[in-house]
PDB file of C-alpha atoms and ligand atoms in Angstrom:
ATOM      1  CA  UNK A   1       0.000   0.000   0.000  1.00  0.00           C
ATOM      2  CA  UNK A   2       1.645   3.217  -1.154  1.00  0.00           C
ATOM      3  CA  UNK A   3       0.735   5.305   1.921  1.00  0.00           C
ATOM      4  CA  UNK A   4       3.035   3.073   3.987  1.00  0.00           C
ATOM      5  CA  UNK A   5       5.918   3.279   1.509  1.00  0.00           C
ATOM      6  CA  UNK A   6       9.084   4.890   2.939  1.00  0.00           C
ATOM      7  CA  UNK A   7      11.297   4.584  -0.133  1.00  0.00           C
ATOM      8  CA  UNK A   8      13.473   7.704  -0.472  1.00  0.00           C
ATOM      9  CA  UNK A   9      12.984   8.651   3.198  1.00  0.00           C
ATOM     10  CA  UNK A  10      15.761   8.817   5.807  1.00  0.00           C
ATOM     11  CA  UNK A  11      15.228   7.841   9.449  1.00  0.00           C
ATOM     12  CA  UNK A  12      17.383   8.442  12.511  1.00  0.00           C
ATOM     13  CA  UNK A  13      16.777   5.832  15.227  1.00  0.00           C
ATOM     14  CA  UNK A  14      18.476   6.545  18.559  1.00  0.00           C
ATOM     15  CA  UNK A  15      19.298   3.317  20.331  1.00  0.00           C
ATOM     16  CA  UNK A  16      18.628   1.607  17.001  1.00  0.00           C
ATOM     17  CA  UNK A  17      21.450  -0.868  17.514  1.00  0.00           C
ATOM     18  CA  UNK A  18      19.437  -3.227  19.711  1.00  0.00           C
ATOM     19  CA  UNK A  19      16.150  -3.921  21.478  1.00  0.00           C
ATOM     20  CA  UNK A  20      12.989  -2.024  20.520  1.00  0.00           C
ATOM     21  CA  UNK A  21      15.010   0.475  18.447  1.00  0.00           C
ATOM     22  CA  UNK A  22      16.322  -2.317  16.237  1.00  0.00           C
ATOM     23  CA  UNK A  23      12.812  -3.761  15.908  1.00  0.00           C
ATOM     24  CA  UNK A  24      11.573  -0.382  14.651  1.00  0.00           C
ATOM     25  CA  UNK A  25      14.626   0.104  12.396  1.00  0.00           C
ATOM     26  CA  UNK A  26      13.925  -3.286  10.764  1.00  0.00           C
ATOM     27  CA  UNK A  27      10.326  -2.233  10.043  1.00  0.00           C
ATOM     28  CA  UNK A  28      11.365   1.144   8.617  1.00  0.00           C
ATOM     29  CA  UNK A  29      14.009  -0.545   6.436  1.00  0.00           C
ATOM     30  CA  UNK A  30      11.515  -3.126   5.165  1.00  0.00           C
ATOM     31  CA  UNK A  31       9.245  -0.220   4.171  1.00  0.00           C
ATOM     32  CA  UNK A  32      12.176   1.249   2.181  1.00  0.00           C
ATOM     33  CA  UNK A  33      13.725   3.898   4.465  1.00  0.00           C
ATOM     34  CA  UNK A  34      17.467   4.448   4.770  1.00  0.00           C
ATOM     35  CA  UNK A  35      18.517   4.309   8.419  1.00  0.00           C
ATOM     36  CA  UNK A  36      21.033   6.040  10.678  1.00  0.00           C
ATOM     37  CA  UNK A  37      21.537   3.895  13.762  1.00  0.00           C
ATOM     38  CA  UNK A  38      22.667   5.912  16.785  1.00  0.00           C
ATOM     39  CA  UNK A  39      24.278   4.411  19.880  1.00  0.00           C
ATOM     40  CA  UNK A  40      27.460   4.407  21.943  1.00  0.00           C
ATOM     41  CA  UNK A  41      28.401   0.745  21.488  1.00  0.00           C
ATOM     42  CA  UNK A  42      30.234   0.529  18.140  1.00  0.00           C
ATOM     43  CA  UNK A  43      30.119  -3.285  17.929  1.00  0.00           C
ATOM     44  CA  UNK A  44      26.345  -3.407  18.399  1.00  0.00           C
ATOM     45  CA  UNK A  45      25.864  -0.590  15.864  1.00  0.00           C
ATOM     46  CA  UNK A  46      28.081  -2.322  13.305  1.00  0.00           C
ATOM     47  CA  UNK A  47      26.038  -5.525  13.571  1.00  0.00           C
ATOM     48  CA  UNK A  48      22.754  -3.604  13.266  1.00  0.00           C
ATOM     49  CA  UNK A  49      23.986  -1.761  10.162  1.00  0.00           C
ATOM     50  CA  UNK A  50      25.035  -5.040   8.525  1.00  0.00           C
ATOM     51  CA  UNK A  51      21.595  -6.486   9.205  1.00  0.00           C
ATOM     52  CA  UNK A  52      19.726  -3.414   7.923  1.00  0.00           C
ATOM     53  CA  UNK A  53      21.875  -3.142   4.808  1.00  0.00           C
ATOM     54  CA  UNK A  54      21.080  -6.769   3.998  1.00  0.00           C
ATOM     55  CA  UNK A  55      17.408  -5.698   3.808  1.00  0.00           C
ATOM     56  CA  UNK A  56      18.277  -3.618   0.730  1.00  0.00           C
ATOM     57  CA  UNK A  57      18.534  -0.076   2.137  1.00  0.00           C
ATOM     58  CA  UNK A  58      21.413   2.242   2.994  1.00  0.00           C
ATOM     59  CA  UNK A  59      22.324   2.237   6.691  1.00  0.00           C
ATOM     60  CA  UNK A  60      25.031   4.017   8.677  1.00  0.00           C
ATOM     61  CA  UNK A  61      26.160   3.806  12.296  1.00  0.00           C
ATOM     62  CA  UNK A  62      26.642   7.075  14.126  1.00  0.00           C
ATOM     63  CA  UNK A  63      28.465   6.867  17.452  1.00  0.00           C
ATOM     64  CA  UNK A  64      26.936   9.507  19.684  1.00  0.00           C
ATOM     65  CA  UNK A  65      25.823  10.062  23.252  1.00  0.00           C
ATOM     66  CA  UNK A  66      22.372  11.592  22.782  1.00  0.00           C
ATOM     67  CA  UNK A  67      22.626  13.491  26.071  1.00  0.00           C
ATOM     68  CA  UNK A  68      25.473  15.574  24.591  1.00  0.00           C
ATOM     69  CA  UNK A  69      24.185  18.626  22.669  1.00  0.00           C
ATOM     70  CA  UNK A  70      27.313  18.979  20.524  1.00  0.00           C
ATOM     71  CA  UNK A  71      27.350  15.268  19.671  1.00  0.00           C
ATOM     72  CA  UNK A  72      23.685  15.510  18.629  1.00  0.00           C
ATOM     73  CA  UNK A  73      24.526  18.473  16.385  1.00  0.00           C
ATOM     74  CA  UNK A  74      27.327  16.512  14.722  1.00  0.00           C
ATOM     75  CA  UNK A  75      25.078  13.471  14.340  1.00  0.00           C
ATOM     76  CA  UNK A  76      22.391  15.448  12.498  1.00  0.00           C
ATOM     77  CA  UNK A  77      24.993  17.097  10.214  1.00  0.00           C
ATOM     78  CA  UNK A  78      26.498  13.714   9.372  1.00  0.00           C
ATOM     79  CA  UNK A  79      23.154  12.085   8.549  1.00  0.00           C
ATOM     80  CA  UNK A  80      22.147  15.029   6.342  1.00  0.00           C
ATOM     81  CA  UNK A  81      25.466  14.952   4.511  1.00  0.00           C
ATOM     82  CA  UNK A  82      25.794  11.136   4.126  1.00  0.00           C
ATOM     83  CA  UNK A  83      22.160  10.147   3.585  1.00  0.00           C
ATOM     84  CA  UNK A  84      21.022  13.438   2.031  1.00  0.00           C
ATOM     85  CA  UNK A  85      17.943  14.326   4.112  1.00  0.00           C
ATOM     86  CA  UNK A  86      16.137  13.679   7.409  1.00  0.00           C
ATOM     87  CA  UNK A  87      12.448  12.715   7.342  1.00  0.00           C
ATOM     88  CA  UNK A  88      11.938  10.582  10.438  1.00  0.00           C
ATOM     89  CA  UNK A  89      13.362  10.798  13.959  1.00  0.00           C
ATOM     90  CA  UNK A  90      12.790   8.007  16.460  1.00  0.00           C
ATOM     91  CA  UNK A  91      13.744   9.077  19.988  1.00  0.00           C
ATOM     92  CA  UNK A  92      14.172   5.632  21.500  1.00  0.00           C
ATOM     93  CA  UNK A  93      17.430   5.659  23.541  1.00  0.00           C
ATOM     94  CA  UNK A  94      16.642   4.953  27.160  1.00  0.00           C
ATOM     95  CA  UNK A  95      17.918   3.633  30.465  1.00  0.00           C
ATOM     96  CA  UNK A  96      16.521   2.893  33.908  1.00  0.00           C
ATOM     97  CA  UNK A  97      17.976   2.895  37.403  1.00  0.00           C
ATOM     98  CA  UNK A  98      15.694   0.943  39.725  1.00  0.00           C
ATOM     99  CA  UNK A  99      15.639   2.504  43.207  1.00  0.00           C
ATOM    100  CA  UNK A 100      12.942   4.150  45.355  1.00  0.00           C
ATOM    101  CA  UNK A 101      13.032   7.992  45.458  1.00  0.00           C
ATOM    102  CA  UNK A 102      14.735   8.132  48.872  1.00  0.00           C
ATOM    103  CA  UNK A 103      17.642   5.997  47.660  1.00  0.00           C
ATOM    104  CA  UNK A 104      18.182   7.671  44.277  1.00  0.00           C
ATOM    105  CA  UNK A 105      21.181   9.999  43.994  1.00  0.00           C
ATOM    106  CA  UNK A 106      20.961  13.267  42.057  1.00  0.00           C
ATOM    107  CA  UNK A 107      23.487  11.973  39.495  1.00  0.00           C
ATOM    108  CA  UNK A 108      21.316   8.898  38.914  1.00  0.00           C
ATOM    109  CA  UNK A 109      18.171  11.014  38.574  1.00  0.00           C
ATOM    110  CA  UNK A 110      19.928  13.312  36.081  1.00  0.00           C
ATOM    111  CA  UNK A 111      21.350  10.442  34.085  1.00  0.00           C
ATOM    112  CA  UNK A 112      17.876   8.900  33.556  1.00  0.00           C
ATOM    113  CA  UNK A 113      16.161  12.232  32.803  1.00  0.00           C
ATOM    114  CA  UNK A 114      18.958  13.284  30.409  1.00  0.00           C
ATOM    115  CA  UNK A 115      18.978   9.978  28.524  1.00  0.00           C
ATOM    116  CA  UNK A 116      15.222   9.426  28.309  1.00  0.00           C
ATOM    117  CA  UNK A 117      13.820  12.966  28.061  1.00  0.00           C
ATOM    118  CA  UNK A 118      16.430  15.671  27.425  1.00  0.00           C
ATOM    119  CA  UNK A 119      17.859  13.632  24.539  1.00  0.00           C
ATOM    120  CA  UNK A 120      14.452  13.719  22.828  1.00  0.00           C
ATOM    121  CA  UNK A 121      14.409  17.496  23.142  1.00  0.00           C
ATOM    122  CA  UNK A 122      17.985  17.819  21.827  1.00  0.00           C
ATOM    123  CA  UNK A 123      17.441  15.500  18.846  1.00  0.00           C
ATOM    124  CA  UNK A 124      14.006  16.885  17.945  1.00  0.00           C
ATOM    125  CA  UNK A 125      15.251  20.463  18.077  1.00  0.00           C
ATOM    126  CA  UNK A 126      18.297  19.546  15.988  1.00  0.00           C
ATOM    127  CA  UNK A 127      16.278  17.887  13.183  1.00  0.00           C
ATOM    128  CA  UNK A 128      13.530  20.517  13.062  1.00  0.00           C
ATOM    129  CA  UNK A 129      15.278  22.828  10.544  1.00  0.00           C
ATOM    130  CA  UNK A 130      15.815  19.950   8.075  1.00  0.00           C
ATOM    131  CA  UNK A 131      12.228  18.726   8.426  1.00  0.00           C
ATOM    132  CA  UNK A 132      10.810  22.239   8.084  1.00  0.00           C
ATOM    133  CA  UNK A 133      12.940  22.866   4.989  1.00  0.00           C
ATOM    134  CA  UNK A 134      11.673  19.569   3.517  1.00  0.00           C
ATOM    135  CA  UNK A 135       8.043  20.666   4.209  1.00  0.00           C
ATOM    136  CA  UNK A 136       7.374  17.824   6.634  1.00  0.00           C
ATOM    137  CA  UNK A 137       8.612  15.125   8.939  1.00  0.00           C
ATOM    138  CA  UNK A 138       7.771  12.570  11.600  1.00  0.00           C
ATOM    139  CA  UNK A 139       8.951  12.491  15.209  1.00  0.00           C
ATOM    140  CA  UNK A 140       8.318   9.268  17.130  1.00  0.00           C
ATOM    141  CA  UNK A 141       9.066   9.283  20.861  1.00  0.00           C
ATOM    142  CA  UNK A 142       9.230   6.177  23.015  1.00  0.00           C
ATOM    143  CA  UNK A 143       7.354   6.371  26.287  1.00  0.00           C
ATOM    144  CA  UNK A 144       6.419   3.451  28.512  1.00  0.00           C
ATOM    145  CA  UNK A 145       3.652   2.043  30.675  1.00  0.00           C
ATOM    146  CA  UNK A 146       5.381   4.345  33.195  1.00  0.00           C
ATOM    147  CA  UNK A 147       4.002   7.249  31.117  1.00  0.00           C
ATOM    148  CA  UNK A 148       0.625   6.182  32.574  1.00  0.00           C
ATOM    149  CA  UNK A 149       1.341   4.182  35.714  1.00  0.00           C
ATOM    150  CA  UNK A 150       4.079   4.434  38.327  1.00  0.00           C
ATOM    151  CA  UNK A 151       6.211   2.105  40.416  1.00  0.00           C
ATOM    152  CA  UNK A 152       8.061   2.617  43.669  1.00  0.00           C
ATOM    153  CA  UNK A 153      11.332   1.596  42.013  1.00  0.00           C
ATOM    154  CA  UNK A 154      11.100   3.996  39.030  1.00  0.00           C
ATOM    155  CA  UNK A 155      10.882   7.655  40.143  1.00  0.00           C
ATOM    156  CA  UNK A 156      13.178   9.166  37.511  1.00  0.00           C
ATOM    157  CA  UNK A 157      12.094   6.706  34.811  1.00  0.00           C
ATOM    158  CA  UNK A 158       8.381   7.417  35.397  1.00  0.00           C
ATOM    159  CA  UNK A 159       9.045  11.175  35.459  1.00  0.00           C
ATOM    160  CA  UNK A 160      10.980  10.967  32.194  1.00  0.00           C
ATOM    161  CA  UNK A 161       8.338   8.835  30.467  1.00  0.00           C
ATOM    162  CA  UNK A 162       5.469  11.016  31.681  1.00  0.00           C
ATOM    163  CA  UNK A 163       7.478  13.960  30.390  1.00  0.00           C
ATOM    164  CA  UNK A 164       7.930  12.317  26.993  1.00  0.00           C
ATOM    165  CA  UNK A 165       4.161  12.287  26.429  1.00  0.00           C
ATOM    166  CA  UNK A 166       3.782  15.973  27.267  1.00  0.00           C
ATOM    167  CA  UNK A 167       6.880  16.869  25.218  1.00  0.00           C
ATOM    168  CA  UNK A 168       5.359  14.972  22.281  1.00  0.00           C
ATOM    169  CA  UNK A 169       2.134  16.959  22.589  1.00  0.00           C
ATOM    170  CA  UNK A 170       4.058  20.248  22.717  1.00  0.00           C
ATOM    171  CA  UNK A 171       6.001  19.372  19.546  1.00  0.00           C
ATOM    172  CA  UNK A 172       2.776  18.278  17.837  1.00  0.00           C
ATOM    173  CA  UNK A 173       1.231  21.696  18.567  1.00  0.00           C
ATOM    174  CA  UNK A 174       4.345  23.691  17.708  1.00  0.00           C
ATOM    175  CA  UNK A 175       5.198  21.946  14.459  1.00  0.00           C
ATOM    176  CA  UNK A 176       1.797  21.096  12.936  1.00  0.00           C
ATOM    177  CA  UNK A 177       2.111  24.174  10.732  1.00  0.00           C
ATOM    178  CA  UNK A 178       5.399  22.751   9.402  1.00  0.00           C
ATOM    179  CA  UNK A 179       3.602  19.471   8.525  1.00  0.00           C
ATOM    180  CA  UNK A 180       5.628  17.635  11.180  1.00  0.00           C
ATOM    181  CA  UNK A 181       3.674  15.030  13.143  1.00  0.00           C
ATOM    182  CA  UNK A 182       4.925  14.021  16.601  1.00  0.00           C
ATOM    183  CA  UNK A 183       3.583  10.914  18.314  1.00  0.00           C
ATOM    184  CA  UNK A 184       4.593   8.643  21.173  1.00  0.00           C
ATOM    185  CA  UNK A 185       4.602   4.864  21.448  1.00  0.00           C
ATOM    186  CA  UNK A 186       4.067   3.364  24.898  1.00  0.00           C
ATOM    187  CA  UNK A 187       5.564  -0.140  24.995  1.00  0.00           C
ATOM    188  CA  UNK A 188       4.280  -2.677  27.472  1.00  0.00           C
ATOM    189  CA  UNK A 189       6.719  -5.220  28.890  1.00  0.00           C
ATOM    190  CA  UNK A 190       9.141  -6.193  26.137  1.00  0.00           C
ATOM    191  CA  UNK A 191      11.905  -8.782  26.258  1.00  0.00           C
ATOM    192  CA  UNK A 192      15.132  -6.744  25.780  1.00  0.00           C
ATOM    193  CA  UNK A 193      18.449  -6.136  27.575  1.00  0.00           C
ATOM    194  CA  UNK A 194      16.694  -3.421  29.608  1.00  0.00           C
ATOM    195  CA  UNK A 195      14.129  -5.802  31.090  1.00  0.00           C
ATOM    196  CA  UNK A 196      16.393  -8.845  31.471  1.00  0.00           C
ATOM    197  CA  UNK A 197      17.896  -7.067  34.499  1.00  0.00           C
ATOM    198  CA  UNK A 198      14.471  -5.959  35.744  1.00  0.00           C
ATOM    199  CA  UNK A 199      13.351  -9.567  35.894  1.00  0.00           C
ATOM    200  CA  UNK A 200      16.256 -10.279  38.190  1.00  0.00           C
ATOM    201  CA  UNK A 201      15.982  -7.086  40.272  1.00  0.00           C
ATOM    202  CA  UNK A 202      12.176  -6.995  40.724  1.00  0.00           C
ATOM    203  CA  UNK A 203      10.976 -10.185  42.335  1.00  0.00           C
ATOM    204  CA  UNK A 204       7.856 -11.763  40.806  1.00  0.00           C
ATOM    205  CA  UNK A 205       7.911  -9.361  37.828  1.00  0.00           C
ATOM    206  CA  UNK A 206       7.863 -12.041  35.153  1.00  0.00           C
ATOM    207  CA  UNK A 207       4.761 -13.743  36.558  1.00  0.00           C
ATOM    208  CA  UNK A 208       2.976 -10.416  37.224  1.00  0.00           C
ATOM    209  CA  UNK A 209       3.515  -9.281  33.643  1.00  0.00           C
ATOM    210  CA  UNK A 210       2.133 -12.530  32.241  1.00  0.00           C
ATOM    211  CA  UNK A 211      -0.872 -12.433  34.573  1.00  0.00           C
ATOM    212  CA  UNK A 212      -1.792  -8.828  33.715  1.00  0.00           C
ATOM    213  CA  UNK A 213      -1.168  -8.899  29.952  1.00  0.00           C
ATOM    214  CA  UNK A 214      -4.280 -10.103  28.066  1.00  0.00           C
ATOM    215  CA  UNK A 215      -2.013 -11.321  25.243  1.00  0.00           C
ATOM    216  CA  UNK A 216      -0.380 -13.489  27.955  1.00  0.00           C
ATOM    217  CA  UNK A 217       3.167 -12.958  26.711  1.00  0.00           C
ATOM    218  CA  UNK A 218       6.044 -10.495  26.843  1.00  0.00           C
ATOM    219  CA  UNK A 219       6.371  -8.382  23.712  1.00  0.00           C
ATOM    220  CA  UNK A 220       9.171  -8.956  21.222  1.00  0.00           C
ATOM    221  CA  UNK A 221      11.143  -6.284  19.403  1.00  0.00           C
ATOM    222  CA  UNK A 222       9.494  -7.087  16.069  1.00  0.00           C
ATOM    223  CA  UNK A 223       6.130  -6.106  17.596  1.00  0.00           C
ATOM    224  CA  UNK A 224       7.308  -2.495  17.009  1.00  0.00           C
ATOM    225  CA  UNK A 225       7.882  -2.668  13.250  1.00  0.00           C
ATOM    226  CA  UNK A 226       4.261  -1.993  12.254  1.00  0.00           C
ATOM    227  CA  UNK A 227       3.612   0.948  14.568  1.00  0.00           C
ATOM    228  CA  UNK A 228       6.927   2.542  13.547  1.00  0.00           C
ATOM    229  CA  UNK A 229       6.052   2.294   9.846  1.00  0.00           C
ATOM    230  CA  UNK A 230       2.550   3.686  10.461  1.00  0.00           C
ATOM    231  CA  UNK A 231       3.807   6.687  12.453  1.00  0.00           C
ATOM    232  CA  UNK A 232       6.677   7.323  10.005  1.00  0.00           C
ATOM    233  CA  UNK A 233       4.574   7.162   6.846  1.00  0.00           C
ATOM    234  CA  UNK A 234       1.941   9.319   5.088  1.00  0.00           C
ATOM    235  CA  UNK A 235      -0.651   6.859   6.470  1.00  0.00           C
ATOM    236  CA  UNK A 236      -0.479   8.834   9.753  1.00  0.00           C
ATOM    237  CA  UNK A 237      -0.467  12.374   8.314  1.00  0.00           C
ATOM    238  CA  UNK A 238      -3.591  13.383  10.328  1.00  0.00           C
ATOM    239  CA  UNK A 239      -2.368  11.643  13.518  1.00  0.00           C
ATOM    240  CA  UNK A 240      -0.389  13.869  15.849  1.00  0.00           C
ATOM    241  CA  UNK A 241       0.179  14.317  19.586  1.00  0.00           C
ATOM    242  CA  UNK A 242      -1.033  10.812  20.418  1.00  0.00           C
ATOM    243  CA  UNK A 243       0.490   8.223  22.768  1.00  0.00           C
ATOM    244  CA  UNK A 244      -0.247   4.744  21.451  1.00  0.00           C
ATOM    245  CA  UNK A 245       0.196   1.721  23.744  1.00  0.00           C
ATOM    246  CA  UNK A 246       1.817  -1.332  22.137  1.00  0.00           C
ATOM    247  CA  UNK A 247       1.363  -3.556  25.133  1.00  0.00           C
ATOM    248  CA  UNK A 248      -0.693  -6.683  24.415  1.00  0.00           C
ATOM    249  CA  UNK A 249      -3.509  -5.003  26.364  1.00  0.00           C
ATOM    250  CA  UNK A 250      -1.552  -4.414  29.607  1.00  0.00           C
ATOM    251  CA  UNK A 251      -2.897  -0.854  29.990  1.00  0.00           C
ATOM    252  CA  UNK A 252      -6.592  -1.768  29.635  1.00  0.00           C
ATOM    253  CA  UNK A 253      -6.524  -4.657  32.087  1.00  0.00           C
ATOM    254  CA  UNK A 254      -8.466  -3.863  35.273  1.00  0.00           C
TER     255      UNK A 254
HETATM  256  P1  NDP B   1      17.896  -1.611  25.327  1.00  0.00           P
HETATM  257  O1  NDP B   1      18.717  -1.478  26.541  1.00  0.00           O
HETATM  258  O2  NDP B   1      17.875  -2.869  24.571  1.00  0.00           O
HETATM  259  O3  NDP B   1      18.207  -0.437  24.301  1.00  0.00           O
HETATM  260  C1  NDP B   1      18.483   0.865  24.729  1.00  0.00           C
HETATM  261  C2  NDP B   1      19.221   1.547  23.626  1.00  0.00           C
HETATM  262  O4  NDP B   1      19.507   2.899  23.984  1.00  0.00           O
HETATM  263  C3  NDP B   1      20.545   0.881  23.338  1.00  0.00           C
HETATM  264  O5  NDP B   1      20.577   0.614  21.948  1.00  0.00           O
HETATM  265  C4  NDP B   1      21.606   1.909  23.727  1.00  0.00           C
HETATM  266  O6  NDP B   1      22.681   1.861  22.818  1.00  0.00           O
HETATM  267  C5  NDP B   1      20.837   3.208  23.604  1.00  0.00           C
HETATM  268  N1  NDP B   1      21.316   4.265  24.497  1.00  0.00           N
HETATM  269  C6  NDP B   1      21.225   4.303  25.852  1.00  0.00           C
HETATM  270  N2  NDP B   1      21.802   5.422  26.318  1.00  0.00           N
HETATM  271  C7  NDP B   1      22.249   6.121  25.237  1.00  0.00           C
HETATM  272  C8  NDP B   1      22.936   7.344  25.070  1.00  0.00           C
HETATM  273  N3  NDP B   1      23.259   8.133  26.114  1.00  0.00           N
HETATM  274  N4  NDP B   1      23.256   7.748  23.808  1.00  0.00           N
HETATM  275  C9  NDP B   1      22.933   6.966  22.736  1.00  0.00           C
HETATM  276  N5  NDP B   1      22.269   5.799  22.845  1.00  0.00           N
HETATM  277  C10 NDP B   1      21.936   5.371  24.079  1.00  0.00           C
HETATM  278  O7  NDP B   1      16.410  -1.236  25.820  1.00  0.00           O
HETATM  279  P2  NDP B   1      14.976  -1.319  25.148  1.00  0.00           P
HETATM  280  O8  NDP B   1      15.063  -1.669  23.720  1.00  0.00           O
HETATM  281  O9  NDP B   1      14.150  -2.109  26.045  1.00  0.00           O
HETATM  282  O10 NDP B   1      14.502   0.198  25.307  1.00  0.00           O
HETATM  283  C11 NDP B   1      14.319   1.077  24.224  1.00  0.00           C
HETATM  284  C12 NDP B   1      13.337   2.161  24.655  1.00  0.00           C
HETATM  285  O11 NDP B   1      12.085   1.557  24.976  1.00  0.00           O
HETATM  286  C13 NDP B   1      13.783   2.919  25.905  1.00  0.00           C
HETATM  287  O12 NDP B   1      13.406   4.285  25.775  1.00  0.00           O
HETATM  288  C14 NDP B   1      12.967   2.260  27.005  1.00  0.00           C
HETATM  289  O13 NDP B   1      12.761   3.109  28.088  1.00  0.00           O
HETATM  290  C15 NDP B   1      11.681   1.972  26.258  1.00  0.00           C
HETATM  291  N6  NDP B   1      10.828   0.960  26.881  1.00  0.00           N
HETATM  292  C16 NDP B   1      11.252  -0.339  27.006  1.00  0.00           C
HETATM  293  C17 NDP B   1      10.406  -1.266  27.577  1.00  0.00           C
HETATM  294  C18 NDP B   1      10.754  -2.708  27.715  1.00  0.00           C
HETATM  295  O14 NDP B   1       9.973  -3.454  28.306  1.00  0.00           O
HETATM  296  N7  NDP B   1      11.891  -3.165  27.201  1.00  0.00           N
HETATM  297  C19 NDP B   1       9.077  -0.887  28.087  1.00  0.00           C
HETATM  298  C20 NDP B   1       8.776   0.499  27.918  1.00  0.00           C
HETATM  299  C21 NDP B   1       9.625   1.378  27.332  1.00  0.00           C
HETATM  300  P3  NDP B   1      24.225   1.931  23.305  1.00  0.00           P
HETATM  301  O15 NDP B   1      24.328   0.991  24.458  1.00  0.00           O
HETATM  302  O16 NDP B   1      25.019   1.555  22.106  1.00  0.00           O
HETATM  303  O17 NDP B   1      24.441   3.361  23.682  1.00  0.00           O
END
């Protein structure tokens, strides 16, 4: 279907070298987009680029810490110069530090907020001129069930993911006139490196997730290909400012 076709488009996926970011990058590549994979781990990025290239698109690895404003500026310049344009930004890089508020240090708080929320601001602001000049673009931000719910062990993470939804809405309002749509995806519990540790650190988590998820399974990274293509393509041109759960029904379970 042509409204889902991304041929000729260029996407930046932060944290696209693994986990949910790689799942979305695979979907975007299968729809025809060229991909810039952003991460700090060069080995992981190299493997992701090899995989994406084998799907028949151009892909590059950009080593950058997305909390660093200058690095983000260089990243956007490099993508524009090597891939020629920027149409899609996926703000997916994220971390968690699992401690209750009274045990969390300021440095830990800042590290989570900077990685999960400030990075989305830095990257979105940096790509806006290119998208505006191209008369349109798509910003896709990754929230969480913690954008809706909370947990005693996730004060900074929940604050950052709640913030992502409101930041998305602000961008949607500010940039609608530039034909830039901004939307958020709220993943449920997904089997990635991030949650492997959670299953060890939070006792009973695995069973609780299965019991509360109507789909009765953890999500996989390829569950994010379809939503990424939809939100990156002309099919979603009248969809902006939303936060769409991709959670096997976790968020509607009473
Ligand atoms: P992973 O740990 O598998 O992936 C996180 C990615 O972020 C890595 O590719 C990592 O790359 C990158 N990253 C982290 N910090 C930085 C940084 N400072 N600069 C550049 N890249 C960075 O986790 P997930 O795939 O699970 O998580 C992806 C997103 O989905 C996150 O925003 C997370 O909060 C969210 N999410 C995940 C859920 C889950 O159940 N897994 C549920 C809800 C939301 P590198 O190490 O190379 O820097």
